[in-house]
Amino acid sequence: MNSHDTNLETTLKSLDNLQRLEVPINLKQAIKNNFNGNATIKMSTSQKLMLAASLIVLLGLNVVTMKYYFNSTNKNSNSNQDNLVYKEYFSNSIE
């Protein structure tokens, strides 16, 4: 046998003494309840407001970023339309 076969045999033999782990009854019941649709997720009013505020901020930043990007591309397209995509894509690379 070569070393690869020896390693495989050693690995397979190491699995012989393993025993199955018993799952606690409470955990089984909790998992069954979750799959049956009995679990409910409740959010407080403050959590809902924080989620809504963070979504508004995220959407606002996206709108501002898109507006800035389109304004900058319009300025660049008038002066030099050739290779505009190339320049925008590699603007952070060393030339």
The first five atom37 places (N, CA, C, CB, O) and aatype in JSON, in Angstrom:
{
  "aatype": [12, 2, 15, 8, 3, 16, 2, 10, 6, 16, 16, 10, 11, 15, 10, 3, 2, 10, 5, 1, 10, 6, 19, 14, 9, 2, 10, 11, 5, 0, 9, 11, 2, 2, 13, 2, 7, 2, 0, 16, 9, 11, 12, 15, 16, 15, 5, 11, 10, 12, 10, 0, 0, 15, 10, 9, 19, 10, 10, 7, 10, 2, 19, 19, 16, 12, 11, 18, 18, 13, 2, 15, 16, 2, 11, 2, 15, 2, 15, 2, 5, 3, 2, 10, 19, 18, 11, 6, 18, 13, 15, 2, 15, 9, 6],
  "atom_mask": [
    [1, 1, 1, 1, 1],
    [1, 1, 1, 1, 1],
    [1, 1, 1, 1, 1],
    [1, 1, 1, 1, 1],
    [1, 1, 1, 1, 1],
    [1, 1, 1, 1, 1],
    [1, 1, 1, 1, 1],
    [1, 1, 1, 1, 1],
    [1, 1, 1, 1, 1],
    [1, 1, 1, 1, 1],
    [1, 1, 1, 1, 1],
    [1, 1, 1, 1, 1],
    [1, 1, 1, 1, 1],
    [1, 1, 1, 1, 1],
    [1, 1, 1, 1, 1],
    [1, 1, 1, 1, 1],
    [1, 1, 1, 1, 1],
    [1, 1, 1, 1, 1],
    [1, 1, 1, 1, 1],
    [1, 1, 1, 1, 1],
    [1, 1, 1, 1, 1],
    [1, 1, 1, 1, 1],
    [1, 1, 1, 1, 1],
    [1, 1, 1, 1, 1],
    [1, 1, 1, 1, 1],
    [1, 1, 1, 1, 1],
    [1, 1, 1, 1, 1],
    [1, 1, 1, 1, 1],
    [1, 1, 1, 1, 1],
    [1, 1, 1, 1, 1],
    [1, 1, 1, 1, 1],
    [1, 1, 1, 1, 1],
    [1, 1, 1, 1, 1],
    [1, 1, 1, 1, 1],
    [1, 1, 1, 1, 1],
    [1, 1, 1, 1, 1],
    [1, 1, 1, 0, 1],
    [1, 1, 1, 1, 1],
    [1, 1, 1, 1, 1],
    [1, 1, 1, 1, 1],
    [1, 1, 1, 1, 1],
    [1, 1, 1, 1, 1],
    [1, 1, 1, 1, 1],
    [1, 1, 1, 1, 1],
    [1, 1, 1, 1, 1],
    [1, 1, 1, 1, 1],
    [1, 1, 1, 1, 1],
    [1, 1, 1, 1, 1],
    [1, 1, 1, 1, 1],
    [1, 1, 1, 1, 1],
    [1, 1, 1, 1, 1],
    [1, 1, 1, 1, 1],
    [1, 1, 1, 1, 1],
    [1, 1, 1, 1, 1],
    [1, 1, 1, 1, 1],
    [1, 1, 1, 1, 1],
    [1, 1, 1, 1, 1],
    [1, 1, 1, 1, 1],
    [1, 1, 1, 1, 1],
    [1, 1, 1, 0, 1],
    [1, 1, 1, 1, 1],
    [1, 1, 1, 1, 1],
    [1, 1, 1, 1, 1],
    [1, 1, 1, 1, 1],
    [1, 1, 1, 1, 1],
    [1, 1, 1, 1, 1],
    [1, 1, 1, 1, 1],
    [1, 1, 1, 1, 1],
    [1, 1, 1, 1, 1],
    [1, 1, 1, 1, 1],
    [1, 1, 1, 1, 1],
    [1, 1, 1, 1, 1],
    [1, 1, 1, 1, 1],
    [1, 1, 1, 1, 1],
    [1, 1, 1, 1, 1],
    [1, 1, 1, 1, 1],
    [1, 1, 1, 1, 1],
    [1, 1, 1, 1, 1],
    [1, 1, 1, 1, 1],
    [1, 1, 1, 1, 1],
    [1, 1, 1, 1, 1],
    [1, 1, 1, 1, 1],
    [1, 1, 1, 1, 1],
    [1, 1, 1, 1, 1],
    [1, 1, 1, 1, 1],
    [1, 1, 1, 1, 1],
    [1, 1, 1, 1, 1],
    [1, 1, 1, 1, 1],
    [1, 1, 1, 1, 1],
    [1, 1, 1, 1, 1],
    [1, 1, 1, 1, 1],
    [1, 1, 1, 1, 1],
    [1, 1, 1, 1, 1],
    [1, 1, 1, 1, 1],
    [1, 1, 1, 1, 1]
  ],
  "atom_positions": [
    [[0.84, -1.18, 0.0], [0.0, 0.0, 0.0], [0.89, 1.25, 0.0], [-0.96, 0.0, 1.22], [1.94, 1.3, 0.64]],
    [[0.43, 2.22, -0.72], [1.18, 3.46, -0.7], [0.66, 4.35, 0.43], [1.08, 4.2, -2.06], [-0.29, 3.98, 1.13]],
    [[1.27, 5.49, 0.61], [0.93, 6.35, 1.73], [-0.51, 6.9, 1.63], [1.91, 7.52, 1.82], [-1.16, 7.12, 2.65]],
    [[-0.98, 7.1, 0.41], [-2.35, 7.61, 0.23], [-3.37, 6.58, 0.72], [-2.61, 7.96, -1.27], [-4.31, 6.92, 1.43]],
    [[-3.18, 5.33, 0.35], [-4.09, 4.27, 0.81], [-4.02, 4.1, 2.32], [-3.78, 2.95, 0.12], [-5.04, 3.84, 2.97]],
    [[-2.83, 4.23, 2.87], [-2.67, 4.11, 4.32], [-3.43, 5.22, 5.04], [-1.18, 4.14, 4.7], [-4.07, 4.98, 6.06]],
    [[-3.34, 6.43, 4.51], [-4.07, 7.56, 5.11], [-5.57, 7.35, 5.04], [-3.7, 8.87, 4.4], [-6.29, 7.66, 5.99]],
    [[-6.05, 6.8, 3.91], [-7.49, 6.54, 3.79], [-7.93, 5.48, 4.78], [-7.83, 6.09, 2.36], [-8.98, 5.63, 5.42]],
    [[-7.17, 4.42, 4.92], [-7.52, 3.36, 5.87], [-7.53, 3.89, 7.31], [-6.55, 2.19, 5.74], [-8.41, 3.54, 8.1]],
    [[-6.55, 4.71, 7.64], [-6.48, 5.28, 8.98], [-7.7, 6.15, 9.26], [-5.2, 6.1, 9.16], [-8.27, 6.11, 10.35]],
    [[-8.09, 6.93, 8.27], [-9.25, 7.8, 8.42], [-10.53, 6.98, 8.58], [-9.38, 8.74, 7.21], [-11.36, 7.28, 9.44]],
    [[-10.69, 5.96, 7.77], [-11.89, 5.14, 7.87], [-11.95, 4.37, 9.18], [-11.95, 4.16, 6.71], [-13.04, 4.2, 9.74]],
    [[-10.84, 3.92, 9.69], [-10.82, 3.2, 10.96], [-11.12, 4.13, 12.13], [-9.46, 2.52, 11.16], [-11.65, 3.69, 13.15]],
    [[-10.78, 5.39, 11.99], [-11.03, 6.33, 13.08], [-12.53, 6.55, 13.29], [-10.34, 7.66, 12.8], [-12.95, 7.01, 14.36]],
    [[-13.34, 6.24, 12.29], [-14.79, 6.42, 12.4], [-15.49, 5.25, 13.08], [-15.38, 6.62, 11.04], [-16.68, 5.34, 13.37]],
    [[-14.77, 4.16, 13.35], [-15.39, 2.96, 13.91], [-15.95, 3.16, 15.32], [-14.4, 1.84, 13.94], [-16.99, 2.59, 15.64]],
    [[-15.3, 3.93, 16.15], [-15.7, 4.07, 17.55], [-16.68, 5.21, 17.81], [-14.5, 4.26, 18.39], [-17.01, 5.5, 18.96]],
    [[-17.14, 5.85, 16.76], [-18.07, 6.97, 16.95], [-19.45, 6.44, 17.28], [-18.12, 7.85, 15.69], [-19.89, 5.41, 16.77]],
    [[-20.14, 7.18, 18.16], [-21.5, 6.84, 18.53], [-22.42, 8.0, 18.16], [-21.61, 6.51, 20.04], [-22.01, 9.15, 18.07]],
    [[-23.66, 7.65, 17.96], [-24.64, 8.67, 17.61], [-24.97, 9.51, 18.83], [-25.92, 8.02, 17.03], [-25.18, 8.98, 19.93]],
    [[-25.01, 10.8, 18.64], [-25.32, 11.73, 19.71], [-26.83, 11.87, 19.85], [-24.66, 13.1, 19.45], [-27.52, 12.09, 18.86]],
    [[-27.33, 11.74, 21.04], [-28.74, 11.89, 21.3], [-29.11, 13.37, 21.39], [-29.14, 11.15, 22.59], [-28.43, 14.15, 22.06]],
    [[-30.17, 13.73, 20.71], [-30.65, 15.11, 20.71], [-31.59, 15.28, 21.9], [-31.36, 15.47, 19.36], [-32.47, 14.44, 22.12]],
    [[-31.43, 16.36, 22.67], [-32.34, 16.59, 23.79], [-33.8, 16.71, 23.33], [-31.92, 17.86, 24.55], [-34.07, 17.21, 22.24]],
    [[-34.71, 16.25, 24.16], [-36.13, 16.24, 23.82], [-36.65, 17.66, 23.6], [-36.94, 15.54, 24.92], [-37.46, 17.9, 22.71]],
    [[-36.18, 18.61, 24.42], [-36.63, 20.0, 24.27], [-36.26, 20.56, 22.9], [-36.01, 20.89, 25.37], [-37.04, 21.28, 22.29]],
    [[-35.07, 20.21, 22.43], [-34.63, 20.69, 21.13], [-35.47, 20.07, 20.02], [-33.14, 20.38, 20.92], [-35.83, 20.75, 19.06]],
    [[-35.78, 18.78, 20.15], [-36.62, 18.13, 19.15], [-37.99, 18.81, 19.07], [-36.8, 16.64, 19.48], [-38.5, 19.06, 17.97]],
    [[-38.58, 19.11, 20.22], [-39.88, 19.75, 20.24], [-39.83, 21.15, 19.64], [-40.41, 19.81, 21.67], [-40.74, 21.55, 18.91]],
    [[-38.77, 21.89, 19.94], [-38.64, 23.24, 19.4], [-38.51, 23.21, 17.88], [-37.42, 23.95, 20.02], [-39.09, 24.04, 17.18]],
    [[-37.75, 22.24, 17.37], [-37.59, 22.13, 15.92], [-38.91, 21.73, 15.27], [-36.49, 21.1, 15.57], [-39.28, 22.29, 14.24]],
    [[-39.62, 20.78, 15.87], [-40.91, 20.37, 15.31], [-41.89, 21.54, 15.31], [-41.48, 19.2, 16.11], [-42.63, 21.71, 14.33]],
    [[-41.92, 22.33, 16.36], [-42.83, 23.48, 16.42], [-42.5, 24.51, 15.35], [-42.76, 24.13, 17.8], [-43.4, 25.11, 14.76]],
    [[-41.21, 24.71, 15.09], [-40.81, 25.68, 14.07], [-41.23, 25.23, 12.68], [-39.31, 25.91, 14.11], [-41.63, 26.05, 11.86]],
    [[-41.14, 23.93, 12.4], [-41.51, 23.44, 11.08], [-43.01, 23.34, 10.9], [-40.88, 22.09, 10.84], [-43.5, 23.34, 9.77]],
    [[-43.74, 23.27, 11.98], [-45.19, 23.21, 11.88], [-45.82, 24.58, 11.75], [-45.76, 22.51, 13.09], [-47.03, 24.68, 11.55]],
    [[-45.06, 25.61, 11.84], [-45.57, 26.96, 11.71], [-46.11, 27.53, 13.0], [0.0, 0.0, 0.0], [-46.8, 28.55, 12.98]],
    [[-45.81, 26.9, 14.12], [-46.29, 27.39, 15.4], [-45.42, 28.51, 15.96], [-46.36, 26.26, 16.39], [-45.83, 29.22, 16.88]],
    [[-44.23, 28.67, 15.42], [-43.33, 29.69, 15.92], [-43.74, 31.06, 15.36], [-41.86, 29.37, 15.54], [-44.06, 31.18, 14.18]],
    [[-43.72, 32.05, 16.19], [-44.03, 33.4, 15.76], [-42.86, 34.31, 16.09], [-45.34, 33.91, 16.42], [-42.17, 34.13, 17.08]],
    [[-42.68, 35.28, 15.23], [-41.62, 36.26, 15.44], [-42.31, 37.59, 15.71], [-40.65, 36.36, 14.2], [-43.1, 38.08, 14.9]],
    [[-42.0, 38.16, 16.84], [-42.62, 39.42, 17.21], [-41.57, 40.51, 17.26], [-43.34, 39.3, 18.57], [-40.49, 40.34, 17.81]],
    [[-41.92, 41.64, 16.65], [-41.04, 42.8, 16.68], [-41.74, 43.9, 17.46], [-40.68, 43.28, 15.24], [-42.94, 44.11, 17.31]],
    [[-40.98, 44.57, 18.28], [-41.56, 45.69, 19.01], [-41.73, 46.88, 18.07], [-40.69, 46.07, 20.23], [-41.18, 46.9, 16.97]],
    [[-42.49, 47.84, 18.52], [-42.73, 49.04, 17.7], [-41.44, 49.79, 17.44], [-43.75, 49.96, 18.39], [-41.23, 50.31, 16.34]],
    [[-40.57, 49.86, 18.43], [-39.3, 50.57, 18.24], [-38.42, 49.85, 17.22], [-38.56, 50.72, 19.58], [-37.71, 50.49, 16.45]],
    [[-38.45, 48.52, 17.22], [-37.67, 47.78, 16.23], [-38.21, 48.03, 14.82], [-37.69, 46.27, 16.54], [-37.44, 48.18, 13.87]],
    [[-39.52, 48.09, 14.69], [-40.12, 48.37, 13.38], [-39.75, 49.76, 12.9], [-41.65, 48.22, 13.45], [-39.44, 49.96, 11.72]],
    [[-39.78, 50.73, 13.8], [-39.41, 52.1, 13.43], [-37.94, 52.19, 13.04], [-39.7, 53.07, 14.58], [-37.58, 52.89, 12.09]],
    [[-37.08, 51.5, 13.78], [-35.65, 51.5, 13.45], [-35.41, 50.85, 12.09], [-34.84, 50.77, 14.54], [-34.58, 51.33, 11.32]],
    [[-36.11, 49.78, 11.79], [-35.99, 49.12, 10.5], [-36.44, 50.04, 9.38], [-36.8, 47.82, 10.48], [-35.78, 50.15, 8.35]],
    [[-37.57, 50.7, 9.58], [-38.08, 51.63, 8.56], [-37.12, 52.8, 8.35], [-39.46, 52.15, 8.97], [-36.88, 53.21, 7.21]],
    [[-36.57, 53.33, 9.43], [-35.64, 54.46, 9.31], [-34.36, 54.04, 8.59], [-35.29, 55.02, 10.71], [-33.84, 54.79, 7.76]],
    [[-33.86, 52.85, 8.89], [-32.63, 52.4, 8.22], [-32.88, 52.16, 6.74], [-32.09, 51.13, 8.88], [-32.0, 52.42, 5.92]],
    [[-34.06, 51.65, 6.38], [-34.38, 51.47, 4.97], [-34.49, 52.81, 4.24], [-35.68, 50.69, 4.82], [-34.05, 52.94, 3.1]],
    [[-35.08, 53.8, 4.9], [-35.18, 55.13, 4.3], [-33.8, 55.73, 4.09], [-36.04, 56.06, 5.18], [-33.53, 56.32, 3.04]],
    [[-32.93, 55.59, 5.07], [-31.56, 56.11, 4.93], [-30.84, 55.4, 3.79], [-30.78, 55.95, 6.24], [-30.17, 56.04, 2.99]],
    [[-30.98, 54.08, 3.72], [-30.32, 53.32, 2.66], [-30.82, 53.72, 1.28], [-30.54, 51.83, 2.87], [-30.03, 53.93, 0.36]],
    [[-32.12, 53.84, 1.14], [-32.67, 54.26, -0.15], [-32.26, 55.7, -0.49], [-34.2, 54.15, -0.13], [-31.99, 56.0, -1.65]],
    [[-32.22, 56.57, 0.51], [-31.79, 57.94, 0.27], [-30.35, 58.02, -0.2], [0.0, 0.0, 0.0], [-30.03, 58.77, -1.12]],
    [[-29.48, 57.24, 0.42], [-28.08, 57.22, -0.01], [-27.95, 56.7, -1.44], [-27.24, 56.36, 0.94], [-27.13, 57.19, -2.21]],
    [[-28.75, 55.69, -1.78], [-28.71, 55.18, -3.14], [-29.16, 56.22, -4.15], [-29.58, 53.93, -3.26], [-28.56, 56.35, -5.22]],
    [[-30.2, 56.97, -3.83], [-30.69, 58.0, -4.74], [-29.64, 59.1, -4.91], [-32.01, 58.6, -4.22], [-29.38, 59.55, -6.03]],
    [[-29.04, 59.53, -3.81], [-28.01, 60.57, -3.89], [-26.81, 60.08, -4.69], [-27.56, 61.0, -2.48], [-26.25, 60.83, -5.49]],
    [[-26.41, 58.85, -4.49], [-25.27, 58.29, -5.22], [-25.58, 58.2, -6.7], [-24.9, 56.91, -4.66], [-24.73, 58.53, -7.53]],
    [[-26.77, 57.74, -7.05], [-27.13, 57.65, -8.47], [-27.18, 59.03, -9.11], [-28.48, 56.94, -8.65], [-26.73, 59.2, -10.24]],
    [[-27.73, 60.0, -8.4], [-27.81, 61.36, -8.93], [-26.4, 61.92, -9.17], [-28.6, 62.28, -7.97], [-26.13, 62.53, -10.2]],
    [[-25.5, 61.7, -8.2], [-24.12, 62.17, -8.34], [-23.43, 61.47, -9.5], [-23.32, 61.95, -7.04], [-22.72, 62.11, -10.28]],
    [[-23.64, 60.18, -9.63], [-22.99, 59.41, -10.7], [-23.48, 59.87, -12.07], [-23.25, 57.91, -10.52], [-22.68, 60.07, -12.98]],
    [[-24.8, 60.04, -12.22], [-25.32, 60.46, -13.52], [-24.9, 61.88, -13.87], [-26.83, 60.36, -13.53], [-24.67, 62.18, -15.04]],
    [[-24.78, 62.76, -12.88], [-24.3, 64.12, -13.15], [-22.84, 64.08, -13.58], [-24.46, 65.01, -11.91], [-22.46, 64.82, -14.49]],
    [[-22.03, 63.24, -12.95], [-20.62, 63.19, -13.33], [-20.44, 62.55, -14.7], [-19.82, 62.42, -12.28], [-19.54, 62.95, -15.44]],
    [[-21.26, 61.56, -15.05], [-21.12, 60.94, -16.38], [-21.6, 61.87, -17.47], [-21.9, 59.63, -16.44], [-21.07, 61.85, -18.58]],
    [[-22.59, 62.7, -17.18], [-23.04, 63.67, -18.18], [-21.96, 64.7, -18.46], [-24.32, 64.37, -17.73], [-21.76, 65.08, -19.62]],
    [[-21.25, 65.15, -17.46], [-20.16, 66.1, -17.65], [-19.03, 65.46, -18.43], [-19.66, 66.61, -16.29], [-18.44, 66.1, -19.31]],
    [[-18.71, 64.21, -18.12], [-17.62, 63.51, -18.82], [-18.0, 63.15, -20.25], [-17.23, 62.26, -18.06], [-17.13, 63.13, -21.12]],
    [[-19.26, 62.88, -20.51], [-19.66, 62.46, -21.85], [-19.57, 63.61, -22.84], [-21.09, 61.91, -21.83], [-19.33, 63.39, -24.03]],
    [[-19.74, 64.82, -22.37], [-19.63, 65.97, -23.26], [-18.19, 66.23, -23.65], [-20.22, 67.22, -22.61], [-17.92, 66.61, -24.8]],
    [[-17.25, 66.03, -22.75], [-15.86, 66.35, -23.04], [-15.14, 65.23, -23.76], [-15.13, 66.68, -21.76], [-14.4, 65.48, -24.7]],
    [[-15.34, 63.99, -23.34], [-14.6, 62.88, -23.93], [-15.46, 61.63, -23.85], [-13.24, 62.67, -23.22], [-15.47, 60.94, -22.84]],
    [[-16.17, 61.34, -24.95], [-17.08, 60.2, -24.93], [-16.35, 58.89, -25.22], [-18.21, 60.4, -25.94], [-16.85, 57.82, -24.88]],
    [[-15.19, 58.95, -25.84], [-14.43, 57.74, -26.14], [-13.88, 57.13, -24.87], [-13.28, 58.04, -27.12], [-13.36, 57.84, -24.01]],
    [[-14.0, 55.83, -24.74], [-13.46, 55.06, -23.6], [-14.03, 55.5, -22.26], [-11.95, 55.19, -23.57], [-13.35, 55.39, -21.24]],
    [[-15.27, 55.98, -22.23], [-15.87, 56.43, -20.98], [-16.06, 55.27, -20.02], [-17.22, 57.11, -21.25], [-15.77, 55.4, -18.83]],
    [[-16.55, 54.15, -20.52], [-16.75, 52.99, -19.66], [-15.41, 52.51, -19.12], [-17.47, 51.86, -20.44], [-15.3, 52.17, -17.95]],
    [[-14.41, 52.48, -19.98], [-13.07, 52.05, -19.54], [-12.54, 52.97, -18.45], [-12.1, 52.04, -20.73], [-12.01, 52.48, -17.45]],
    [[-12.67, 54.25, -18.6], [-12.16, 55.19, -17.61], [-12.92, 55.07, -16.29], [-12.25, 56.61, -18.14], [-12.31, 55.13, -15.23]],
    [[-14.24, 54.92, -16.34], [-15.02, 54.79, -15.11], [-14.7, 53.48, -14.39], [-16.51, 54.86, -15.42], [-14.62, 53.45, -13.16]],
    [[-14.52, 52.41, -15.15], [-14.28, 51.11, -14.53], [-12.91, 51.05, -13.88], [-14.42, 50.0, -15.56], [-12.75, 50.5, -12.79]],
    [[-11.91, 51.61, -14.56], [-10.54, 51.55, -14.05], [-10.07, 52.87, -13.45], [-9.61, 51.14, -15.16], [-8.87, 53.16, -13.47]],
    [[-10.99, 53.67, -12.92], [-10.61, 54.98, -12.42], [-9.71, 54.87, -11.19], [-11.85, 55.79, -12.1], [-8.94, 55.79, -10.93]],
    [[-9.8, 53.79, -10.42], [-8.97, 53.64, -9.22], [-7.67, 52.9, -9.49], [-9.75, 52.92, -8.14], [-6.84, 52.77, -8.59]],
    [[-7.47, 52.41, -10.69], [-6.25, 51.66, -10.98], [-5.13, 52.59, -11.37], [-6.48, 50.63, -12.09], [-5.36, 53.74, -11.76]],
    [[-3.91, 52.1, -11.26], [-2.72, 52.89, -11.62], [-2.51, 52.79, -13.13], [-1.44, 52.38, -10.85], [-2.49, 51.69, -13.69]],
    [[-2.36, 53.92, -13.76], [-2.17, 53.93, -15.22], [-0.72, 54.05, -15.55], [-2.94, 55.07, -15.88], [-0.35, 54.07, -16.72]]
  ]
}
